[in-house]
Amino acid sequence: GIEGRGQVVQVSDTGVDVDHCFFHQKGGVAKNKEGSWQKWKRKVLQYYTSVDGEDYLGGHGTHVCGTILGNPKEGSHINKGVAPQAKLAFYDIGNEVGNLFLPWTKEEWTDMLNVAHKHGANIHSASWGGASDAYTIEAEWFDDFSYANPKFLAFIAAGNSGPNGGSIGTPATGKNVVSVGAVNRGSNADSLVSWSSRGPTSDNRIGPMVVAPGVTTESARAQNTKNNNCETISYSGTSMATPATAGAAALVRQYFEEGFYGNGTKNSAPPHEPTGALVKAVLLNGAQKIASGSMYGNSQGYGRVSLYHSLPIVEAQGNMGLFFVDAEPVEDGRTRTYEITLGSVAQCPDFRATLVWTDEPAGAGCKRCLVNDLDLTVTTGGQVVYPNGKKRADRRNNAERVVLPRTALADGQTVRVEVRATNLNRESFAYALVVVGCIDAAGTGPTASPVVVPPTDIPTEAAPIPTGVPTAAPVRPVPKCKDDKKFKSPPLGKGNNIKKRKCSYFAKLKDDKVRGQYCSEYKEIRQGCPKTCDACPGQCKNNENFVHDKYGSCDKIEQLFGDIAVAMASVCGNFIEDWGYVHTNCPVACKSCRPADADISDCCVADHYISGRKGCDNWKCKNLICTIDDICCNYQWDYVCVIHAEVECKKCKVKTSVQEGSLVRTILEPDT
């Protein structure tokens, strides 16, 4: 049967009790930061100890993992996971009380996902998130990893902040993920629970994309007693609906890899390793409308996950057929056409077609986040049907579905399914398309010749052009810049080594960060040693020859992102081959200049705004923001500090700690 055989799911959460009978295996598992991969193990192949190597009593992570793939070694268990034959790669981001500490940089974020993906873990389950409905840096990082790794697909909890609209939380706001809301179970499975977060995202995309049971889910209870216990506990939350959906994805992958897609039986077709876009398309295609709210609305998205309606199995739906294409390229301005001939339509509930493409990441803070625009239409009986319940093309989502009721179909009828590349950011783009219904035959129809694409309201850049561009500061005369040979700093040092230092002392420092700290903290040093501190008035200017491979010149970058701090920080942090970091080439645009006469405060909480640095109105945040300042503002460019201050000022009660010189912050306590 289809139970997730051959699949590996990575989970990032508070920890997992590997001695619970759902995960117990001979010899345990290697827990370390090397990412040891033990492919011969029964259940847990990897345990990466980013924070620690345990779950807390009754832990969130153990429960989540049990829902996905929990399975006792001996005997049966009524509450085993959705994909009991799948295996686990675990990334521990929780401490002993369940607080989560996520990677802080894009490089670390990528490492978190890739440490298991490079070994074949193509599914990631994340039952955590933030409070913003915006396309944040975390959403961008998930999208970027998916775009770079087409087989990868992440499932992310929408949040438990309903019932208000726009309560969905990042990174569930990503484009290439599957955001999951929660419904009741059993006879009430068609009703959304009130606390399940609602969409849309801030740029008006569909979210959550699907819903699944998330109430009183019975799964593994962490004990950490090393006695192979089999206790379970009941939890509720979108944190419970998300792993159930991730488990369903493992079943979808096995379906294709073992050739079930031919006629619903194993090996009826050649093995096919699906892309993340195809897995997502299958899940969205079969999702069923629930009673709460409208289809494609803010409550349910594409509906409740239903593998029965997604994957034809000969024993269950002998007359339902499936047609798909995967990683299919289409050139900008061209259309690919598929002609589907129907059989006896009375034996199928409807006809469904879903198009999904893994879009390029947009810039954090984008107001229209779709970068590449493809369009799905279905034509039957001379009538063109548009996707997602719309009367025209969808210009915001990178998942589009058309459902035709049985009453709109006829035996032997030909249905035309078309995929058009309306506005691409490159010459061609790949997509996945899945069609389910009473299919008698399917084939590729004639491809339309290129046509002129009329202008659309979608920018070709990954983020919007702001309505207003900040006025440039007046340009001062540029005096000759040199250090003052007679200058001596305030007394510096410790113990018997306290001295007044000359500019040559700071110039000879081998550690640029130490020199930068002195220059940032002491206005006298910046003024006396402007050349050493790179603080000469007028010295800081953009590289006129620099060209970002996606966004263009420094001036263009500032026009696109200048009034969106989080977006500007993301772009300024890009490393461009042959150029280096954007912020070193565009210091004016990125606010990374260190003017000698700027009164740069030692604490972001100061009651002023200098070079993009921003403080808090609430003085209770002082210690927290000063900690951030010590780490980012005095060492790095200022937009980083703007983001940290804006985020953390809203979360003064969040515990923050400093570990080995890097900032670690709690994003969100997991559901309980």
XYZ file of C-alpha atoms in Angstrom:
672
model
C 0.000 0.000 0.000
C 0.891 3.669 0.050
C 2.260 4.481 3.516
C 5.187 6.785 2.738
C 7.730 4.119 1.901
C 11.020 5.562 0.629
C 10.224 9.109 1.824
C 12.124 11.289 4.302
C 10.474 14.272 5.999
C 12.484 16.972 7.761
C 10.878 18.665 10.767
C 12.093 21.794 12.554
C 10.645 22.037 16.045
C 11.251 21.889 19.803
C 12.798 18.423 19.844
C 11.742 14.796 19.574
C 11.735 11.997 22.133
C 13.546 9.376 20.064
C 12.856 6.762 22.747
C 9.101 6.994 22.216
C 7.883 3.780 20.605
C 6.860 5.725 17.485
C 10.535 6.492 16.799
C 12.491 3.955 18.866
C 15.267 2.143 17.023
C 18.234 -0.012 17.851
C 21.253 2.043 18.847
C 19.308 5.300 19.065
C 20.404 8.108 16.748
C 23.475 10.315 16.479
C 22.675 13.783 17.829
C 25.144 16.447 16.734
C 25.784 19.575 14.673
C 27.627 17.669 11.970
C 24.393 16.483 10.362
C 25.304 12.788 10.580
C 23.082 10.794 8.217
C 22.286 7.229 9.312
C 20.308 5.920 6.358
C 20.183 2.385 7.761
C 18.135 3.400 10.798
C 14.507 2.300 11.188
C 12.965 5.731 11.787
C 15.188 8.698 12.679
C 17.996 9.200 10.166
C 19.294 12.553 11.393
C 19.067 14.693 14.552
C 20.659 18.114 14.160
C 21.153 19.784 17.552
C 20.925 23.448 16.580
C 19.761 24.392 20.103
C 19.774 21.167 22.147
C 19.074 17.470 21.721
C 15.913 16.859 23.735
C 12.227 17.692 23.779
C 10.456 18.962 26.876
C 7.872 16.857 28.716
C 4.811 16.510 26.509
C 6.775 18.346 23.825
C 5.382 20.014 20.732
C 7.997 18.548 18.377
C 7.449 14.933 19.419
C 3.705 15.333 18.863
C 4.199 16.873 15.411
C 6.590 14.139 14.265
C 4.220 11.446 15.501
C 1.432 12.894 13.366
C 3.564 12.757 10.240
C 5.201 9.349 10.501
C 4.952 7.842 13.978
C 4.971 4.046 13.862
C 5.785 1.505 16.604
C 8.408 -1.078 15.731
C 6.271 -3.882 17.113
C 2.503 -4.146 17.022
C -0.050 -1.659 15.747
C -1.153 1.634 17.215
C -4.414 3.432 16.533
C -2.733 6.840 16.511
C 0.218 6.157 14.232
C 1.214 8.767 11.667
C -0.275 9.624 8.289
C 2.796 8.187 6.521
C 3.940 5.485 8.969
C 6.607 4.061 6.648
C 8.311 7.431 6.068
C 11.483 8.360 7.929
C 12.503 11.446 9.898
C 15.267 14.041 9.728
C 14.959 16.358 12.710
C 16.321 19.892 13.193
C 16.091 20.904 16.856
C 15.382 24.646 17.254
C 13.785 24.512 20.732
C 15.203 24.842 24.233
C 14.246 22.996 27.400
C 11.023 24.998 27.876
C 9.929 24.984 24.222
C 11.079 28.422 23.067
C 12.225 28.411 19.454
C 15.495 29.910 18.199
C 15.716 30.124 14.413
C 18.722 30.698 12.179
C 19.486 34.396 11.898
C 21.079 34.695 8.458
C 20.123 33.458 5.008
C 23.209 31.230 4.957
C 22.222 29.593 8.254
C 18.613 29.250 7.073
C 19.742 27.539 3.899
C 21.986 25.238 5.923
C 19.007 24.278 8.120
C 17.005 23.092 5.113
C 19.867 21.679 3.090
C 21.409 19.557 5.851
C 18.638 17.001 5.242
C 17.521 17.903 1.710
C 20.928 17.000 0.270
C 20.312 13.454 1.546
C 16.830 13.204 -0.003
C 14.481 14.885 2.493
C 12.214 16.688 0.011
C 9.453 17.598 2.482
C 9.795 20.050 5.370
C 7.190 20.560 8.099
C 7.262 23.776 10.170
C 4.601 24.202 12.853
C 5.757 27.664 13.892
C 5.649 31.214 12.579
C 5.393 34.906 13.324
C 2.571 37.399 13.633
C 2.950 39.334 10.366
C 0.868 38.728 7.230
C 3.616 40.324 5.120
C 6.106 38.678 2.797
C 9.020 38.823 5.237
C 12.637 37.812 4.961
C 11.773 34.351 6.343
C 9.132 33.826 3.633
C 11.639 34.977 1.028
C 14.250 32.511 2.323
C 11.818 29.583 2.110
C 10.871 30.619 -1.438
C 14.484 31.048 -2.433
C 15.412 27.557 -1.236
C 12.436 26.032 -3.069
C 13.329 27.877 -6.258
C 16.926 26.638 -6.051
C 15.815 23.086 -5.158
C 12.737 22.210 -7.279
C 12.009 18.885 -5.532
C 11.686 20.603 -2.137
C 8.314 21.579 -0.617
C 7.645 23.128 2.796
C 4.421 22.959 4.813
C 3.907 25.808 7.263
C 1.260 26.435 9.912
C -0.938 29.453 9.142
C -1.188 30.344 12.844
C -3.754 30.372 15.623
C -4.731 34.058 15.566
C -8.166 33.856 13.884
C -10.897 34.681 13.178
C -9.899 38.101 11.845
C -8.802 38.505 8.248
C -5.099 38.983 7.598
C -4.141 37.012 10.700
C -2.015 34.496 8.771
C 1.594 34.612 9.994
C 4.945 34.520 8.228
C 6.601 32.411 6.826
C 3.256 30.871 5.825
C 3.007 33.972 3.618
C 5.546 32.475 1.201
C 4.576 31.688 -2.391
C 6.288 28.325 -2.826
C 5.155 26.808 0.476
C 1.858 25.187 1.435
C 0.225 27.185 4.217
C -2.167 25.135 6.347
C -5.214 26.124 8.387
C -7.235 23.929 10.738
C -10.709 22.365 10.610
C -12.521 20.176 13.098
C -12.512 16.415 12.658
C -15.021 13.630 12.170
C -18.565 14.748 11.433
C -17.474 18.381 11.911
C -14.582 18.222 9.440
C -16.328 20.694 7.154
C -16.156 23.500 9.708
C -13.189 25.783 10.274
C -12.150 26.334 13.890
C -12.444 29.944 15.030
C -8.793 30.357 16.010
C -7.377 29.168 12.672
C -5.605 32.159 11.109
C -7.188 33.725 8.049
C -5.825 35.301 4.917
C -5.215 36.981 2.699
C -1.529 37.795 2.787
C -0.605 41.475 2.819
C -0.269 41.461 -0.989
C -3.698 39.800 -1.316
C -2.631 36.241 -2.185
C -4.630 33.186 -1.098
C -3.792 31.937 2.374
C -4.099 29.544 4.019
C -3.842 27.434 0.872
C -5.441 24.313 2.377
C -6.989 23.194 5.642
C -6.779 19.893 7.514
C -7.969 18.461 10.860
C -6.204 20.226 13.717
C -8.467 19.722 16.746
C -7.820 17.176 19.523
C -5.154 15.420 17.480
C -3.874 12.422 19.422
C -0.167 11.794 18.899
C 3.101 10.947 20.652
C 3.782 12.354 24.130
C 7.415 13.094 24.968
C 8.572 11.497 28.220
C 12.379 11.410 27.823
C 12.524 8.374 30.116
C 14.397 6.097 27.678
C 11.847 3.346 28.338
C 10.272 3.037 24.877
C 6.990 4.519 26.145
C 3.953 4.657 23.857
C 1.937 7.370 25.587
C -0.063 9.810 23.500
C -1.535 13.227 24.197
C -4.173 15.401 22.523
C -3.231 18.828 21.138
C -5.043 21.334 18.922
C -3.713 23.959 16.543
C -2.657 24.620 12.985
C 0.540 23.035 14.297
C -1.374 19.749 14.225
C -2.992 20.286 10.813
C 0.358 21.061 9.178
C 2.159 17.752 9.894
C -0.940 15.829 8.805
C -0.689 17.591 5.433
C 3.069 17.015 5.244
C 2.407 13.316 5.840
C -0.075 13.351 2.968
C 2.652 14.831 0.759
C 4.875 11.846 1.565
C 2.115 9.578 0.266
C 1.836 11.643 -2.917
C 5.562 11.324 -3.553
C 5.445 7.540 -3.103
C 2.457 7.380 -5.493
C 4.562 8.826 -8.313
C 7.859 7.190 -7.421
C 6.296 3.707 -7.424
C 4.362 4.249 -10.665
C 0.798 4.220 -9.286
C -0.134 7.048 -11.635
C -0.603 4.742 -14.640
C -3.920 3.141 -13.684
C -3.922 3.393 -9.891
C -1.858 0.280 -9.237
C 1.818 -0.030 -8.319
C 4.262 -0.154 -11.256
C 1.524 0.563 -13.779
C 3.747 3.407 -15.049
C 7.489 4.195 -14.955
C 8.785 5.664 -11.671
C 8.652 9.458 -11.598
C 10.310 11.632 -8.954
C 7.957 14.609 -8.612
C 8.907 18.238 -8.170
C 7.564 20.149 -5.193
C 5.291 22.002 -7.613
C 3.656 18.736 -8.725
C 3.125 17.529 -5.149
C 1.574 20.881 -4.281
C -0.616 20.810 -7.403
C -1.929 17.332 -6.514
C -2.861 18.378 -2.962
C -4.539 21.613 -4.060
C -6.297 19.932 -6.985
C -8.174 17.431 -4.828
C -8.898 19.743 -1.883
C -12.617 19.894 -1.069
C -14.749 22.892 -0.174
C -15.812 23.159 3.451
C -18.915 24.862 4.775
C -16.997 27.727 6.408
C -16.566 30.567 3.936
C -16.190 30.580 0.186
C -13.830 28.560 -1.967
C -10.538 30.424 -2.575
C -11.519 32.728 0.276
C -9.639 33.832 3.378
C -10.679 30.852 5.495
C -10.024 27.688 3.494
C -8.091 28.601 0.348
C -8.442 25.653 -2.027
C -10.229 23.571 0.612
C -9.746 20.561 2.888
C -7.022 18.133 1.835
C -8.482 14.935 0.361
C -6.186 12.342 -1.178
C -9.294 10.379 -2.214
C -10.083 13.164 -4.686
C -6.420 13.799 -5.572
C -4.993 10.395 -6.511
C -6.874 7.707 -8.443
C -6.505 4.293 -6.812
C -8.028 1.388 -8.692
C -9.565 -0.157 -5.568
C -11.315 3.084 -4.608
C -12.032 5.081 -7.770
C -11.734 2.702 -10.682
C -13.117 5.194 -13.226
C -11.182 8.310 -12.219
C -8.077 9.078 -14.264
C -5.064 11.339 -13.827
C -3.040 13.319 -16.361
C 0.007 15.391 -15.423
C 3.074 17.141 -16.748
C 5.996 18.058 -14.513
C 8.879 20.514 -14.915
C 7.351 21.487 -18.265
C 8.942 24.637 -19.757
C 6.979 27.327 -21.562
C 8.514 30.337 -23.293
C 7.449 33.870 -22.513
C 4.405 34.816 -24.582
C 3.637 31.240 -25.654
C 0.839 28.848 -24.729
C 0.908 25.101 -24.184
C -2.361 23.329 -24.927
C -3.598 19.951 -23.650
C -6.698 18.300 -25.089
C -8.455 15.948 -22.656
C -11.101 13.551 -23.987
C -13.642 12.510 -21.363
C -15.137 9.075 -20.820
C -18.339 8.404 -18.898
C -18.672 11.560 -16.800
C -21.420 10.103 -14.609
C -18.803 8.073 -12.777
C -16.747 11.086 -11.573
C -17.830 13.959 -9.300
C -16.158 16.668 -11.399
C -13.221 17.653 -13.618
C -10.249 19.370 -11.970
C -7.107 21.007 -13.358
C -4.438 22.728 -11.264
C -1.349 24.642 -12.368
C 1.541 25.351 -9.953
C 4.935 26.890 -10.602
C 7.769 27.485 -8.125
C 8.211 31.221 -8.499
C 11.384 33.209 -8.004
C 11.578 34.790 -4.545
C 10.354 38.350 -4.301
C 11.930 41.020 -2.141
C 10.811 41.061 1.474
C 8.133 43.685 1.989
C 6.814 43.391 -1.583
C 3.311 44.656 -2.240
C 2.871 42.527 -5.370
C 5.022 39.482 -4.842
C 4.416 37.450 -7.995
C 7.519 37.605 -10.220
C 6.621 35.237 -13.093
C 3.002 35.180 -14.219
C 1.522 32.064 -15.850
C -2.172 31.654 -16.601
C -4.457 28.613 -16.634
C -7.682 28.447 -18.619
C -10.029 25.536 -19.314
C -12.328 25.616 -22.351
C -15.344 23.353 -22.719
C -18.365 23.760 -24.967
C -16.938 27.033 -26.260
C -16.856 28.567 -22.782
C -13.545 29.712 -21.245
C -13.276 29.179 -17.487
C -10.718 31.170 -15.467
C -9.030 29.863 -12.319
C -9.513 30.415 -8.592
C -13.151 31.448 -8.949
C -12.270 34.553 -10.973
C -13.845 35.975 -14.127
C -10.448 36.921 -15.501
C -6.814 35.865 -15.197
C -5.262 35.625 -11.729
C -2.412 38.124 -11.388
C -1.315 37.357 -7.829
C -1.065 33.621 -7.118
C 1.374 31.006 -8.432
C -1.225 28.251 -7.972
C -4.337 28.236 -10.174
C -7.212 25.754 -10.225
C -10.331 25.201 -12.316
C -13.124 22.851 -11.184
C -15.902 21.937 -13.630
C -18.988 20.293 -12.121
C -20.314 17.085 -13.661
C -23.318 18.976 -15.040
C -21.014 21.026 -17.299
C -19.532 17.898 -18.907
C -20.644 15.328 -21.485
C -19.475 11.837 -22.430
C -16.775 11.909 -25.108
C -16.349 15.650 -24.816
C -12.924 17.260 -25.425
C -11.759 19.713 -22.785
C -8.971 22.117 -23.697
C -6.542 23.008 -20.910
C -4.146 25.850 -21.673
C -1.093 27.170 -19.819
C 0.093 30.569 -20.979
C 3.334 32.349 -20.032
C 1.866 35.822 -19.729
C 4.722 37.785 -18.194
C 8.022 36.105 -17.355
C 11.160 37.446 -15.751
C 13.211 35.171 -18.027
C 12.942 33.490 -21.436
C 11.043 30.432 -20.185
C 9.693 28.975 -16.967
C 8.826 25.464 -15.753
C 5.506 24.427 -14.255
C 3.499 21.421 -13.083
C -0.031 20.668 -14.234
C -2.334 17.957 -12.914
C -5.779 17.000 -14.227
C -8.166 14.553 -12.533
C -11.542 13.360 -13.816
C -13.160 10.724 -16.029
C -10.354 10.910 -18.556
C -10.524 8.677 -21.610
C -7.472 10.101 -23.396
C -5.146 13.063 -23.044
C -2.627 14.604 -25.374
C -0.743 17.757 -26.163
C -2.559 19.984 -28.578
C -1.050 22.530 -30.964
C 1.012 25.260 -29.339
C -0.139 28.738 -30.204
C 2.337 31.019 -31.974
C 3.852 33.841 -29.928
C 1.625 36.833 -29.409
C 2.258 40.305 -28.057
C 1.532 40.329 -24.336
C -0.349 43.496 -23.351
C 1.067 45.436 -20.407
C -0.032 44.170 -17.025
C -0.058 45.748 -13.606
C 2.641 43.359 -12.401
C 6.159 44.827 -12.161
C 8.971 42.738 -13.605
C 11.009 43.353 -10.464
C 10.530 41.188 -7.370
C 9.167 44.051 -5.283
C 7.017 47.132 -5.921
C 8.167 50.584 -6.798
C 7.230 52.769 -3.823
C 4.877 55.670 -4.412
C 7.427 58.162 -3.164
C 11.210 58.273 -3.229
C 12.973 60.002 -0.310
C 14.537 63.335 -1.178
C 18.302 63.173 -1.272
C 20.214 65.090 1.373
C 22.088 68.195 0.198
C 25.615 67.491 -1.030
C 28.351 69.166 1.047
C 31.703 70.330 -0.307
C 34.274 67.553 -0.113
C 37.380 68.675 1.804
C 40.667 66.872 1.524
C 40.441 63.849 3.767
C 43.337 62.842 6.024
C 43.915 61.760 9.600
C 45.050 64.307 12.186
C 48.655 63.380 13.044
C 48.366 65.165 16.402
C 45.122 63.419 17.363
C 44.955 61.289 20.507
C 41.880 59.353 21.513
C 40.200 59.270 24.905
C 41.926 56.827 27.305
C 41.389 53.262 26.087
C 42.372 49.841 27.367
C 42.307 47.855 30.580
C 44.348 47.712 33.754
C 47.867 49.034 33.292
C 47.423 49.325 29.533
C 45.114 52.357 29.468
C 46.440 54.832 26.900
C 45.440 57.617 24.577
C 45.788 56.212 21.057
C 46.912 57.815 17.773
C 45.202 57.205 14.447
C 48.042 54.870 13.433
C 47.042 52.509 16.263
C 43.534 52.060 14.835
C 44.813 51.858 11.246
C 47.074 48.934 12.147
C 44.320 46.891 13.825
C 43.998 43.605 11.939
C 40.378 43.034 12.972
C 38.108 45.313 10.935
C 35.232 44.709 13.375
C 37.293 45.987 16.304
C 38.318 49.066 14.319
C 34.703 49.575 13.281
C 33.586 49.338 16.901
C 36.009 52.051 17.986
C 35.007 54.287 15.079
C 31.304 53.768 15.730
C 31.395 54.262 19.477
C 33.722 57.265 19.671
C 32.767 60.387 17.779
C 36.185 61.857 18.623
C 37.965 59.005 16.782
C 35.800 59.405 13.679
C 36.528 63.123 13.579
C 40.240 62.810 14.336
C 40.868 59.772 12.106
C 38.322 60.095 9.268
C 40.503 58.317 6.712
C 41.142 55.326 8.984
C 37.458 55.170 9.947
C 36.302 55.519 6.334
C 34.323 58.513 7.566
C 35.444 61.378 5.355
C 32.579 63.732 4.432
C 31.602 62.970 0.865
C 33.846 59.927 0.737
C 30.904 57.583 0.970
C 29.315 57.199 -2.481
C 27.697 54.527 -4.584
C 29.707 52.618 -7.161
C 28.427 54.088 -10.433
C 29.490 50.991 -12.376
C 27.717 48.485 -10.112
C 24.790 46.538 -11.617
C 22.700 44.071 -9.578
C 21.880 41.064 -11.780
C 18.176 41.409 -10.942
C 17.495 44.976 -9.799
C 20.022 47.139 -11.669
C 22.032 50.118 -10.405
C 22.284 51.466 -6.850
C 19.883 54.282 -7.725
C 17.380 51.788 -9.135
C 17.621 49.673 -5.974
C 16.910 52.720 -3.835
C 13.919 53.633 -6.001
C 12.494 50.121 -5.708
C 13.041 49.413 -2.032
C 14.136 52.622 -0.320
C 11.049 53.071 1.831
C 10.743 49.413 2.910
C 13.426 48.681 5.494
C 13.106 44.907 5.519
C 13.179 44.716 1.712
C 16.167 47.060 1.483
C 18.039 45.029 4.090
C 17.425 41.860 2.120
C 18.711 43.345 -1.126
C 21.666 45.107 0.501
C 22.697 41.764 1.960
C 22.870 40.082 -1.485
C 26.275 38.882 -2.613
C 26.719 39.453 -6.351
C 29.367 37.484 -8.197
C 32.245 39.690 -9.449
C 30.975 42.608 -7.343
C 30.666 41.439 -3.737
C 28.016 42.606 -1.283
C 25.480 45.161 -2.443
C 25.937 47.283 0.697
C 29.642 47.734 -0.040
C 28.886 48.888 -3.601
C 25.838 50.987 -2.693
C 26.658 52.467 0.746
C 24.518 55.561 0.212
C 21.490 53.549 -0.909
C 22.005 50.987 1.876
C 22.711 53.635 4.543
C 26.023 51.986 5.359
C 28.040 55.223 5.386
C 29.763 56.259 8.629
C 29.942 60.076 8.477
C 32.492 61.567 10.842
C 30.160 64.230 12.163
C 27.114 61.983 12.729
C 26.178 61.672 16.371
C 25.729 57.893 16.225
C 24.278 56.717 19.495
C 25.610 53.758 21.430
C 22.078 52.488 21.887
C 19.273 52.211 19.346
C 16.787 53.198 22.024
C 18.099 56.763 21.909
C 15.395 59.284 21.114
C 16.523 60.172 17.593
C 16.820 58.823 14.093
C 20.257 58.844 12.455
C 21.149 57.265 9.099
C 18.199 54.909 9.188
C 18.724 53.815 12.787
C 15.510 53.592 14.687
C 14.725 53.339 18.377
C 11.758 52.379 20.532
C 9.140 54.675 22.030
C 8.695 52.183 24.857
C 11.633 52.540 27.250
C 10.894 49.146 28.748
C 12.582 47.781 25.641
C 15.831 49.564 26.392
C 17.938 46.614 27.508
C 16.696 44.437 24.669
C 17.344 47.003 21.956
C 20.729 47.923 23.416
C 21.672 44.260 23.115
C 20.674 44.347 19.467
C 22.661 47.560 19.009
C 25.799 46.019 20.472
C 25.581 43.165 17.994
C 24.364 44.749 14.767
C 24.501 48.529 14.789
C 28.091 48.953 15.878
C 29.407 46.305 13.511
C 27.131 46.157 10.506
C 25.213 48.468 8.205
C 22.244 50.274 9.658
C 19.259 48.734 7.876
C 19.855 45.550 9.874
C 19.300 47.518 13.044
C 16.133 49.092 11.690
C 14.607 45.663 11.159
C 15.664 44.285 14.519
C 14.385 47.351 16.336
C 11.063 47.376 14.480
C 10.490 43.683 15.173
C 11.745 43.519 18.731
C 10.122 46.736 19.929
C 6.811 45.007 19.318
C 7.942 42.002 21.330
C 9.554 43.447 24.452
C 8.538 40.405 26.466
C 10.286 37.981 24.128
C 13.392 36.500 25.708
C 16.543 37.356 23.802
C 20.025 36.053 24.444
C 23.472 36.467 22.995
C 25.396 33.345 22.093
C 28.914 33.497 20.686
C 28.479 37.020 19.424
C 25.340 36.449 17.380
C 21.798 37.447 18.162
C 19.339 34.659 18.869
C 15.680 35.548 19.265
C 12.454 33.693 19.844
C 10.179 33.967 16.815
C 7.108 32.316 18.295
C 6.264 29.906 21.049
C 4.723 26.807 19.440
C 1.069 25.884 19.823
C -0.011 23.957 22.890
